[in-house]
CSV table of C-alpha atoms in Angstrom, one decimal:
chain,number,residue,atom,x,y,z
A,1,MET,CA,50.8,-129.8,-2.8
A,2,GLY,CA,54.3,-131.0,-3.9
A,3,ARG,CA,55.7,-130.4,-0.5
A,4,GLU,CA,52.8,-132.2,1.2
A,5,ILE,CA,53.1,-135.4,-0.8
A,6,GLY,CA,56.9,-135.3,-0.9
A,7,ASP,CA,57.2,-134.9,2.9
A,8,PHE,CA,54.6,-137.7,3.4
A,9,LEU,CA,56.3,-140.2,1.1
A,10,ARG,CA,59.8,-139.5,2.4
A,11,SER,CA,58.5,-140.0,6.0
A,12,ARG,CA,57.0,-143.3,4.9
A,13,ARG,CA,60.1,-144.4,3.1
A,14,ALA,CA,62.2,-143.6,6.2
A,15,ARG,CA,60.4,-146.1,8.4
A,16,ILE,CA,60.9,-149.2,6.1
A,17,ARG,CA,64.2,-151.0,6.5
A,18,PRO,CA,65.5,-152.5,3.2
A,19,GLU,CA,65.7,-156.0,4.6
A,20,GLU,CA,62.0,-155.8,5.4
A,21,VAL,CA,61.2,-155.8,1.7
A,22,GLY,CA,63.9,-158.3,0.6
A,23,LEU,CA,66.6,-155.8,-0.2
A,24,PRO,CA,70.2,-156.0,1.2
A,25,GLY,CA,70.5,-153.9,4.2
A,26,HIS,CA,74.3,-153.5,4.2
A,27,GLY,CA,76.2,-150.5,2.8
A,28,ARG,CA,76.2,-146.8,3.6
A,29,ARG,CA,73.0,-144.8,3.3
A,30,ARG,CA,72.7,-141.1,3.6
A,31,VAL,CA,69.2,-141.3,4.9
A,32,PRO,CA,67.4,-144.1,6.8
A,33,GLY,CA,64.9,-146.4,5.1
A,34,LEU,CA,64.3,-147.0,1.4
A,35,ARG,CA,65.7,-145.0,-1.4
A,36,ARG,CA,63.4,-143.5,-4.1
A,37,GLU,CA,64.9,-145.9,-6.7
A,38,GLU,CA,64.1,-148.9,-4.5
A,39,VAL,CA,60.5,-147.8,-4.0
A,40,ALA,CA,60.1,-147.3,-7.8
A,41,GLN,CA,61.6,-150.7,-8.5
A,42,LEU,CA,59.4,-152.5,-5.9
A,43,ALA,CA,56.3,-150.7,-7.1
A,44,GLY,CA,56.9,-151.4,-10.8
A,45,VAL,CA,57.2,-147.8,-12.0
A,46,SER,CA,60.1,-145.9,-13.5
A,47,VAL,CA,62.4,-144.0,-11.2
A,48,ASP,CA,61.7,-140.8,-13.1
A,49,TYR,CA,57.9,-141.3,-12.7
A,50,TYR,CA,58.2,-141.9,-8.9
A,51,ILE,CA,60.5,-138.8,-8.5
A,52,ARG,CA,58.0,-136.7,-10.3
A,53,LEU,CA,55.2,-138.0,-8.1
A,54,GLU,CA,57.2,-137.3,-4.9
A,55,GLN,CA,57.7,-133.7,-6.3
A,56,GLY,CA,54.0,-133.3,-6.7
A,57,ARG,CA,54.1,-133.4,-10.5
A,58,GLY,CA,51.9,-136.5,-11.0
A,59,PRO,CA,48.3,-135.3,-10.8
A,60,SER,CA,47.0,-138.0,-13.2
A,61,VAL,CA,48.6,-140.9,-11.3
A,62,SER,CA,46.3,-144.0,-11.3
A,63,ASP,CA,44.9,-145.9,-8.3
A,64,ALA,CA,46.9,-148.9,-9.4
A,65,VAL,CA,50.2,-147.0,-9.1
A,66,LEU,CA,49.2,-145.5,-5.7
A,67,ASP,CA,48.1,-148.9,-4.4
A,68,ALA,CA,51.5,-150.4,-5.5
A,69,ILE,CA,53.4,-147.6,-3.8
A,70,GLY,CA,51.2,-148.1,-0.7
A,71,ARG,CA,52.0,-151.8,-0.6
A,72,VAL,CA,55.7,-151.1,-0.8
A,73,LEU,CA,55.5,-148.5,2.0
A,74,ARG,CA,53.1,-150.6,4.0
A,75,LEU,CA,50.5,-147.9,4.3
A,76,ASP,CA,47.3,-148.7,6.3
A,77,ASP,CA,43.9,-147.8,4.9
A,78,THR,CA,43.9,-144.3,6.4
A,79,GLU,CA,47.4,-143.6,5.1
A,80,GLN,CA,46.5,-145.0,1.7
A,81,GLU,CA,43.4,-142.7,1.4
A,82,TYR,CA,45.5,-139.7,2.5
A,83,LEU,CA,48.0,-140.5,-0.2
A,84,ARG,CA,45.2,-140.5,-2.8
A,85,LYS,CA,44.1,-137.1,-1.6
A,86,VAL,CA,47.5,-135.4,-1.6
A,87,ALA,CA,48.5,-137.0,-4.9
A,88,ARG,CA,45.3,-135.9,-6.7
A,89,PRO,CA,44.2,-132.6,-5.1
A,90,GLY,CA,41.6,-131.9,-7.8
A,91,ALA,CA,39.7,-135.0,-6.8
A,92,ARG,CA,39.4,-134.1,-3.1
A,93,ARG,CA,35.9,-133.5,-1.7
A,94,PRO,CA,35.2,-129.8,-2.1
A,95,SER,CA,34.6,-127.6,1.0
A,96,ALA,CA,31.2,-126.2,1.5
A,97,GLY,CA,30.4,-122.7,0.4
A,98,PRO,CA,31.1,-120.6,-2.8
A,99,ARG,CA,34.1,-119.0,-1.2
A,100,ALA,CA,35.6,-122.2,0.1
A,101,ALA,CA,38.7,-122.1,-2.2
A,102,ALA,CA,39.7,-118.7,-1.1
A,103,ASP,CA,38.6,-118.6,2.5
A,104,GLY,CA,38.6,-122.3,3.5
A,105,PRO,CA,35.7,-124.3,4.8
A,106,ALA,CA,32.6,-122.3,5.6
A,107,ALA,CA,31.7,-121.6,9.2
A,108,GLN,CA,29.9,-124.6,10.8
A,109,LYS,CA,26.7,-124.7,12.7
A,110,VAL,CA,25.3,-127.6,14.6
A,111,ARG,CA,21.7,-128.4,13.6
A,112,PRO,CA,19.0,-128.3,16.3
A,113,GLY,CA,18.4,-132.1,16.0
A,114,LEU,CA,22.0,-132.8,16.9
A,115,ARG,CA,21.9,-130.5,19.8
A,116,LEU,CA,18.8,-132.3,21.1
A,117,LEU,CA,20.6,-135.6,20.7
A,118,LEU,CA,23.5,-134.3,22.8
A,119,ASP,CA,21.1,-133.4,25.6
A,120,THR,CA,19.5,-136.9,25.6
A,121,LEU,CA,22.9,-138.4,26.3
A,122,ASP,CA,22.6,-137.4,29.9
A,123,ARG,CA,24.7,-140.3,31.3
A,124,ALA,CA,27.6,-139.9,28.8
A,125,PRO,CA,29.9,-136.9,28.2
A,126,ALA,CA,29.6,-135.9,24.6
A,127,PHE,CA,30.5,-133.1,22.2
A,128,VAL,CA,30.7,-132.2,18.5
A,129,LEU,CA,33.9,-131.5,16.7
A,130,GLY,CA,34.1,-129.5,13.5
A,131,HIS,CA,36.8,-128.0,11.3
A,132,ARG,CA,40.3,-128.1,12.7
A,133,MET,CA,38.9,-130.1,15.7
A,134,ASP,CA,37.0,-127.0,16.9
A,135,VAL,CA,34.5,-127.9,19.6
A,136,LEU,CA,31.1,-126.8,18.3
A,137,ALA,CA,28.6,-128.1,20.9
A,138,TRP,CA,28.5,-130.2,24.0
A,139,ASN,CA,26.1,-131.6,26.6
A,140,ASP,CA,26.1,-130.7,30.3
A,141,LEU,CA,28.2,-133.7,31.4
A,142,GLY,CA,30.7,-133.1,28.6
A,143,ASP,CA,31.0,-129.6,29.9
A,144,ALA,CA,31.4,-130.8,33.5
A,145,VAL,CA,34.2,-133.1,32.4
A,146,VAL,CA,36.2,-130.8,30.1
A,147,GLY,CA,34.9,-127.3,30.9
A,148,PHE,CA,34.2,-126.0,27.4
A,149,SER,CA,31.9,-123.2,28.6
A,150,ARG,CA,34.6,-121.7,30.7
A,151,LEU,CA,36.9,-121.3,27.6
A,152,ALA,CA,37.0,-118.4,25.2
A,153,PRO,CA,35.5,-119.4,21.8
A,154,ARG,CA,38.9,-119.4,20.2
A,155,ASP,CA,40.3,-121.8,22.8
A,156,ARG,CA,37.5,-124.4,22.2
A,157,ASN,CA,39.8,-126.3,20.0
A,158,ILE,CA,41.3,-129.7,20.9
A,159,PRO,CA,44.9,-129.1,19.5
A,160,ARG,CA,45.1,-125.7,21.3
A,161,GLN,CA,43.9,-127.4,24.5
A,162,VAL,CA,46.4,-130.2,24.2
A,163,PHE,CA,49.5,-128.1,23.3
A,164,LEU,CA,48.8,-124.7,24.7
A,165,ASP,CA,47.0,-125.3,28.0
A,166,PRO,CA,49.6,-125.5,30.7
A,167,ARG,CA,47.4,-127.9,32.6
A,168,ALA,CA,47.1,-130.4,29.8
A,169,ARG,CA,49.9,-132.7,30.9
A,170,GLU,CA,48.3,-132.9,34.3
A,171,THR,CA,44.8,-133.4,32.8
A,172,TYR,CA,46.0,-136.2,30.5
A,173,PRO,CA,48.3,-138.8,32.3
A,174,GLU,CA,49.0,-140.3,28.9
A,175,TRP,CA,49.7,-136.9,27.3
A,176,PRO,CA,52.2,-138.2,24.7
A,177,ALA,CA,49.7,-140.6,23.2
A,178,VAL,CA,46.9,-137.9,23.3
A,179,ALA,CA,49.2,-135.4,21.6
A,180,ALA,CA,50.2,-137.9,18.8
A,181,GLU,CA,46.6,-138.8,18.2
A,182,THR,CA,45.5,-135.2,18.0
A,183,VAL,CA,48.2,-134.2,15.5
A,184,ALA,CA,47.6,-137.4,13.4
A,185,HIS,CA,43.9,-136.5,13.1
A,186,LEU,CA,44.7,-132.8,12.3
A,187,ARG,CA,47.1,-134.0,9.6
A,188,LEU,CA,44.2,-136.1,8.1
A,189,TYR,CA,42.0,-133.0,8.1
A,190,ALA,CA,44.7,-131.1,6.3
A,191,GLY,CA,44.6,-133.7,3.5
A,192,ASN,CA,40.9,-132.8,3.0
A,193,HIS,CA,41.2,-129.1,3.3
A,194,PRO,CA,44.6,-127.9,2.0
A,195,GLN,CA,43.3,-124.4,1.3
A,196,ASP,CA,41.9,-123.7,4.7
A,197,PRO,CA,43.7,-120.5,5.8
A,198,GLN,CA,42.6,-121.0,9.4
A,199,LEU,CA,44.3,-124.3,9.5
A,200,ALA,CA,47.5,-122.7,8.3
A,201,THR,CA,47.2,-120.1,11.1
A,202,LEU,CA,46.6,-122.8,13.7
A,203,VAL,CA,49.5,-125.0,12.6
A,204,GLY,CA,51.8,-121.9,12.6
A,205,GLU,CA,50.6,-120.9,16.0
A,206,LEU,CA,51.2,-124.3,17.5
A,207,SER,CA,54.5,-124.8,15.7
A,208,LEU,CA,55.8,-121.5,17.2
A,209,ALA,CA,54.6,-122.4,20.7
A,210,SER,CA,55.3,-126.1,21.0
A,211,GLU,CA,58.4,-128.1,20.1
A,212,ASP,CA,56.4,-131.3,20.6
A,213,PHE,CA,53.8,-130.1,18.0
A,214,ARG,CA,56.6,-129.3,15.5
A,215,ARG,CA,58.1,-132.7,15.9
A,216,LEU,CA,54.8,-134.6,15.6
A,217,TRP,CA,53.6,-132.5,12.7
A,218,ALA,CA,56.8,-133.2,10.8
A,219,ASP,CA,56.4,-136.9,11.4
A,220,HIS,CA,53.4,-137.0,9.0
A,221,GLN,CA,51.3,-139.5,10.9
A,222,VAL,CA,47.7,-139.7,9.8
A,223,ARG,CA,44.9,-141.4,11.8
A,224,GLU,CA,41.2,-141.4,12.0
A,225,LYS,CA,39.7,-140.5,15.4
A,226,SER,CA,37.2,-143.4,15.4
A,227,HIS,CA,37.4,-144.9,18.8
A,228,GLY,CA,39.8,-145.5,21.7
A,229,ASP,CA,40.5,-145.0,25.4
A,230,LYS,CA,41.4,-141.8,27.2
A,231,ARG,CA,42.4,-141.3,30.8
A,232,LEU,CA,41.6,-137.8,32.3
A,233,VAL,CA,42.2,-136.4,35.7
A,234,HIS,CA,39.3,-134.1,36.8
A,235,PRO,CA,40.0,-131.5,39.5
A,236,VAL,CA,36.8,-132.5,41.4
A,237,VAL,CA,36.3,-136.2,41.1
A,238,GLY,CA,39.8,-137.4,40.2
A,239,GLU,CA,40.9,-139.9,37.5
A,240,LEU,CA,38.4,-141.0,34.8
A,241,ALA,CA,38.9,-143.9,32.4
A,242,LEU,CA,36.9,-143.0,29.4
A,243,PRO,CA,36.5,-145.2,26.3
A,244,TYR,CA,35.2,-143.1,23.4
A,245,GLU,CA,33.3,-143.6,20.1
A,246,THR,CA,33.4,-141.1,17.3
A,247,LEU,CA,30.6,-140.9,14.8
A,248,THR,CA,30.5,-138.9,11.6
A,249,VAL,CA,27.4,-136.8,11.4
A,250,ALA,CA,25.2,-137.7,8.5
A,251,GLY,CA,24.8,-134.8,6.1
A,252,GLU,CA,27.7,-133.0,7.8
A,253,PRO,CA,30.8,-134.9,6.8
A,254,ASP,CA,33.2,-132.5,8.6
A,255,GLN,CA,31.4,-132.8,11.9
A,256,MET,CA,32.0,-135.7,14.4
A,257,LEU,CA,30.0,-136.7,17.5
A,258,VAL,CA,32.4,-137.8,20.2
A,259,VAL,CA,30.8,-139.8,23.1
A,260,TYR,CA,32.7,-141.0,26.2
A,261,THR,CA,31.3,-144.5,27.1
A,262,PRO,CA,32.4,-145.5,30.7
A,263,GLU,CA,32.2,-149.1,31.6
A,264,PRO,CA,28.9,-149.9,33.5
A,265,GLY,CA,29.5,-150.3,37.2
A,266,SER,CA,33.0,-148.9,37.0
A,267,ARG,CA,34.5,-146.3,39.3
A,268,THR,CA,34.5,-143.9,36.4
A,269,GLU,CA,30.7,-144.3,36.0
A,270,GLU,CA,30.2,-143.6,39.7
A,271,ARG,CA,32.4,-140.6,39.5
A,272,LEU,CA,30.5,-139.3,36.5
A,273,LYS,CA,27.2,-139.6,38.4
A,274,LEU,CA,28.8,-137.6,41.2
A,275,LEU,CA,30.0,-135.0,38.7
A,276,ALA,CA,26.6,-134.8,37.0
A,277,SER,CA,25.0,-134.2,40.4
A,278,TRP,CA,27.6,-131.6,41.2
A,279,ALA,CA,27.2,-129.8,37.9
A,280,ALA,CA,23.4,-129.7,38.3
A,281,THR,CA,23.8,-127.8,41.6
A,282,PRO,CA,23.1,-124.1,40.9
A,283,ALA,CA,25.9,-123.0,43.3
A,284,ALA,CA,28.4,-125.5,42.1
A,285,PRO,CA,32.0,-124.1,42.4
A,286,GLN,CA,34.1,-123.6,39.3
A,287,ALA,CA,36.8,-126.1,39.1
């Protein structure tokens, strides 16, 4: 936990220039951004107290102190909530299951009602994400767009797809943005589930295989996957412009329903209709 909060706070300090917070920017600095002493001064806490917090030795730190540090470091709402979780690990939402502390979050299942909901979204590609951004379920059009059913169960994971699939950079024309968003959401998950051994395995695997992942993971960006836009090149119908909305599943806080919502009357909508028709053909070729 000490390394997690220390790395996060140091990365946030490094992005703030002294002159942005009213401090003189001249003089030699060994590292970019604010010094620990400057953060402590601006937040109204002692230097020793802030250093202990950055070392992970401040489990009883108050919301007022964390809010003050967040204001100095210009954290957004997601980053501020992440800071609270890594600063007070005992207050994190517990993972489900009696063996969660030792084995990580329990295996997830998608309830029948949610699967039925997926099937009713016949004009929109949709899928359900779970722990570590594993893909748990999808509708027919979501499968036609992404091809989940053709993947081995272990590979039905968004970070693995983005960083390990050799076709990913061709599939996503804006791959750098997709990669950064994926890592930022995985980092947010890590704040909720620091004891998940499968997360540690995934991060280790991706770190060994991808220099881009190592760089993005070390940057400590955290971001919710709430909504946005994604461009995707499909091997059958070509480029698709896909706005998306992400909804947390009630009663299953670690599951998210992701729905692509193409603009009505757009070329993407027409191409999705073609893709749906193609996917419904029994003899449809595999892309």
